Short mmCIF file of C-alpha atoms in Angstrom, two decimals:
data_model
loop_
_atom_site.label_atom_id
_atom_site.label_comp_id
_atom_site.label_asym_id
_atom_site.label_seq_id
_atom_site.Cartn_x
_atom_site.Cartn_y
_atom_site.Cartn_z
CA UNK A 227 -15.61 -6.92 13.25
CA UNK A 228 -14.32 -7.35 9.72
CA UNK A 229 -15.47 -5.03 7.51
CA UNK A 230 -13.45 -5.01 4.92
CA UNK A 231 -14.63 -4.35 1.23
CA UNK A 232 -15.04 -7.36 -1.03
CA UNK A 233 -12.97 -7.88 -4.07
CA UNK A 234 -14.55 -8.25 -7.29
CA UNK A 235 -15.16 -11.56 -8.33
CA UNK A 236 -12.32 -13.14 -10.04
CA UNK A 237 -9.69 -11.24 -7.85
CA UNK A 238 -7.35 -12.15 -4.57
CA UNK A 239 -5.31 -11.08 -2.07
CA UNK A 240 -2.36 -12.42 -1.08
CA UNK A 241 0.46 -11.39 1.62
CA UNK A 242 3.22 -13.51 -0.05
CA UNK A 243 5.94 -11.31 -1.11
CA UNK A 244 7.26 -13.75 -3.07
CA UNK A 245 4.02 -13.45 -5.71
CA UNK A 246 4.46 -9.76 -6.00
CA UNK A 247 5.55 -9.57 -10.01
CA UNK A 248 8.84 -6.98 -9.11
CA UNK A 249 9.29 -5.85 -13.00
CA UNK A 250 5.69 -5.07 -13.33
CA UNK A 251 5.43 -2.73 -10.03
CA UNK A 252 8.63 -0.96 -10.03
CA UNK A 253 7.52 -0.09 -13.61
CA UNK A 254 3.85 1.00 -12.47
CA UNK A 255 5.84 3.03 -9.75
CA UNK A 256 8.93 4.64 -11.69
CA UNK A 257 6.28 5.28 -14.42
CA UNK A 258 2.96 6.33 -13.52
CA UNK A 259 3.17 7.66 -9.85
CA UNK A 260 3.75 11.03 -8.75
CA UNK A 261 5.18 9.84 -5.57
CA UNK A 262 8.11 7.55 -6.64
CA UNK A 263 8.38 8.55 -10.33
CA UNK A 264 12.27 7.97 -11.47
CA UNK A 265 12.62 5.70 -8.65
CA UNK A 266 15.86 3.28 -9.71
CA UNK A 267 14.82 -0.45 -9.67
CA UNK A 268 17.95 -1.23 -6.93
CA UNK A 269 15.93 1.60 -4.74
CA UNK A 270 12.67 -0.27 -5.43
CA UNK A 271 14.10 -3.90 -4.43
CA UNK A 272 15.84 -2.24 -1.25
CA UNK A 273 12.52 -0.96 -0.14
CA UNK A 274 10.54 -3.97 -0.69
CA UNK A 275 13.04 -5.74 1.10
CA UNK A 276 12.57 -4.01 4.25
CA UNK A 277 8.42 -4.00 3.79
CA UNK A 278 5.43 -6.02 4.26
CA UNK A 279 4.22 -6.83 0.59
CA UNK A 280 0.98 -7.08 -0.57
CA UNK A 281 -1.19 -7.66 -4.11
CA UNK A 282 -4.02 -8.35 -5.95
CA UNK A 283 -4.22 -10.89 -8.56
CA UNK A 284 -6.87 -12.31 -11.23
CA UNK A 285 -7.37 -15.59 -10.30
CA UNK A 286 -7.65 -17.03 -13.35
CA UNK A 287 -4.11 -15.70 -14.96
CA UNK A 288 -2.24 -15.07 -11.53
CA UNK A 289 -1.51 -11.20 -13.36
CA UNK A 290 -1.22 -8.82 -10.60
CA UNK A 291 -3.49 -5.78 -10.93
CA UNK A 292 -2.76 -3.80 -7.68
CA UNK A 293 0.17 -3.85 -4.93
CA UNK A 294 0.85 -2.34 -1.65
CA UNK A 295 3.75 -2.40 1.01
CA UNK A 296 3.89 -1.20 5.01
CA UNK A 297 6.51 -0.26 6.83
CA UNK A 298 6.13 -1.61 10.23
CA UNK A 299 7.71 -2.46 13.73
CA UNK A 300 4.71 -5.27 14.23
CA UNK A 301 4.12 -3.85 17.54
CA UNK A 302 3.13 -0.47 17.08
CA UNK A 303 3.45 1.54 14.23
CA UNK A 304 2.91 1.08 10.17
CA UNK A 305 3.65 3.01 7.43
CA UNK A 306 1.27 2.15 4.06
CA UNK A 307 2.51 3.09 1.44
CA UNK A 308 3.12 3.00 -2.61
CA UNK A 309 -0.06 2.08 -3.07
CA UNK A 310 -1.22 1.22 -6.56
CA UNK A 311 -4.08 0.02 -8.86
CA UNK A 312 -3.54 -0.82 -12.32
CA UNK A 313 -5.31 1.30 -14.49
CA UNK A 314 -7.32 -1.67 -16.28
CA UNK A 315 -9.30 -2.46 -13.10
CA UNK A 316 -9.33 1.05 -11.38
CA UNK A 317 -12.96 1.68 -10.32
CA UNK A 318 -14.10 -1.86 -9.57
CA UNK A 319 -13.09 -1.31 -5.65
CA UNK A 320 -9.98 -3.01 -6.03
CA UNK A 321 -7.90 -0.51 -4.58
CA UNK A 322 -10.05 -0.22 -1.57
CA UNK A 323 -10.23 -3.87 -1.25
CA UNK A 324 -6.90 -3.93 -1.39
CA UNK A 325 -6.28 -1.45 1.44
CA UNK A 326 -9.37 -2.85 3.85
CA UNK A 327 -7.26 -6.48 2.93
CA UNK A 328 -3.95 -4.92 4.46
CA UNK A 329 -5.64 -2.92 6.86
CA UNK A 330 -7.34 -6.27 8.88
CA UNK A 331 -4.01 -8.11 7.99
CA UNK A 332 -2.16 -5.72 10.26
CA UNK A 333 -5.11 -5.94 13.05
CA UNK A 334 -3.73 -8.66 15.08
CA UNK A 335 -0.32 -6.79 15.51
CA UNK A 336 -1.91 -4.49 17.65
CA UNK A 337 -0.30 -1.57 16.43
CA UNK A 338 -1.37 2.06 18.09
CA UNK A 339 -1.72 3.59 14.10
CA UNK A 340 -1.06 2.86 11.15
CA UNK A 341 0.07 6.58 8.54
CA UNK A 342 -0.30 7.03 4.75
CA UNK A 343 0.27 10.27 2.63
CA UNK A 344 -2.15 10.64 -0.49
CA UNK A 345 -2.12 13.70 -2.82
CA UNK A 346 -5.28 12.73 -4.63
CA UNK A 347 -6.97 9.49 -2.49
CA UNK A 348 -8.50 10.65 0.61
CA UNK A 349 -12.29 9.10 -0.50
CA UNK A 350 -10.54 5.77 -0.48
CA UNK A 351 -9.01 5.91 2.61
CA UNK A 352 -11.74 7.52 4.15
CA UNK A 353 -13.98 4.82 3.53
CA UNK A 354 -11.92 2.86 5.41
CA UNK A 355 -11.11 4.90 8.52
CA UNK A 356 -8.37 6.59 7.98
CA UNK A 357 -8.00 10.48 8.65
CA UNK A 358 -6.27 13.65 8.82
CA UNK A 359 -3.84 13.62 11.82
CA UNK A 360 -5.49 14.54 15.09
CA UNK A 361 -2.80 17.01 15.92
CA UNK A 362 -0.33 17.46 12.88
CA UNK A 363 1.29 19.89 14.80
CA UNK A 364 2.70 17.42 17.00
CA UNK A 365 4.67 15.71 14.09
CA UNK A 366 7.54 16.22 12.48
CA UNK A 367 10.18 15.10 9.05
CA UNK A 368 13.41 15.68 8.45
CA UNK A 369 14.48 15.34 4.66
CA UNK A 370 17.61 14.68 3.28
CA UNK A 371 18.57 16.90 0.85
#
């Protein structure tokens, strides 16, 4: 069953990578996230390179208002992640749109899970499924330094 939230009238989802305006979300990102703040642009490209791309746009201008990228092997794991809502539209339910939208996009892959990290978003995801990790102490990160 599809469940996924409705956008707002006026608004759309697209997969095409090639619609995703780069200049406008590496600057939401490098700017105005905690989680990839000072990210350089080459960094930014690299990573979108190697992602599944997603957005919202008004429908009437094309402007994208929200963006999201996963990580993925197609078969059994995803990663979601820099998820991000512009602040003009933030409380509509775009951002949950959006995620439901990626969320039933990556359904037919069959994947065993699909991981996020939020600092300050865990109603969002919530409402969508998603939860703290069964048994965290089963995983594991190594971090460059």
């Amino acid at each position: 069953m599809n469940d996924t939230p409705r956008l707002p009238d006026g608004y759309e989802f697209s997969a095409d990578t090639g619609r995703v305006d780069v200049d406008r979300v590496h600057r939401w990102l490098s700017t105005d996230s905690y989680w990839a703040a000072g990210r350089p642009r080459e960094t930014h490209e690299r990573a979108m390179a190697s992602s599944l791309n997603f957005g919202i746009y008004e429908t009437a201008s094309g402007r994208q208002v929200a963006y999201a990228r996963v990580v993925t092997d197609q078969a059994l794991f995803a990663w979601l992640a820099d998820v991000y809502v512009d602040p003009s539209v933030r409380g509509k339910g775009v951002g949950t749109a959006l995620v439901g939208s990626v969320r039933e996009h990556l359904r037919p892959y069959g994947l065993r899970r699909v991981l996020l990290a939020t600092q300050d978003a865990h109603g969002v995801y919530g409402k969508l499924g998603f939860g703290p990790l069964e048994r965290p102490e089963h995983w594991m990160a190594f971090h460059f330094e």
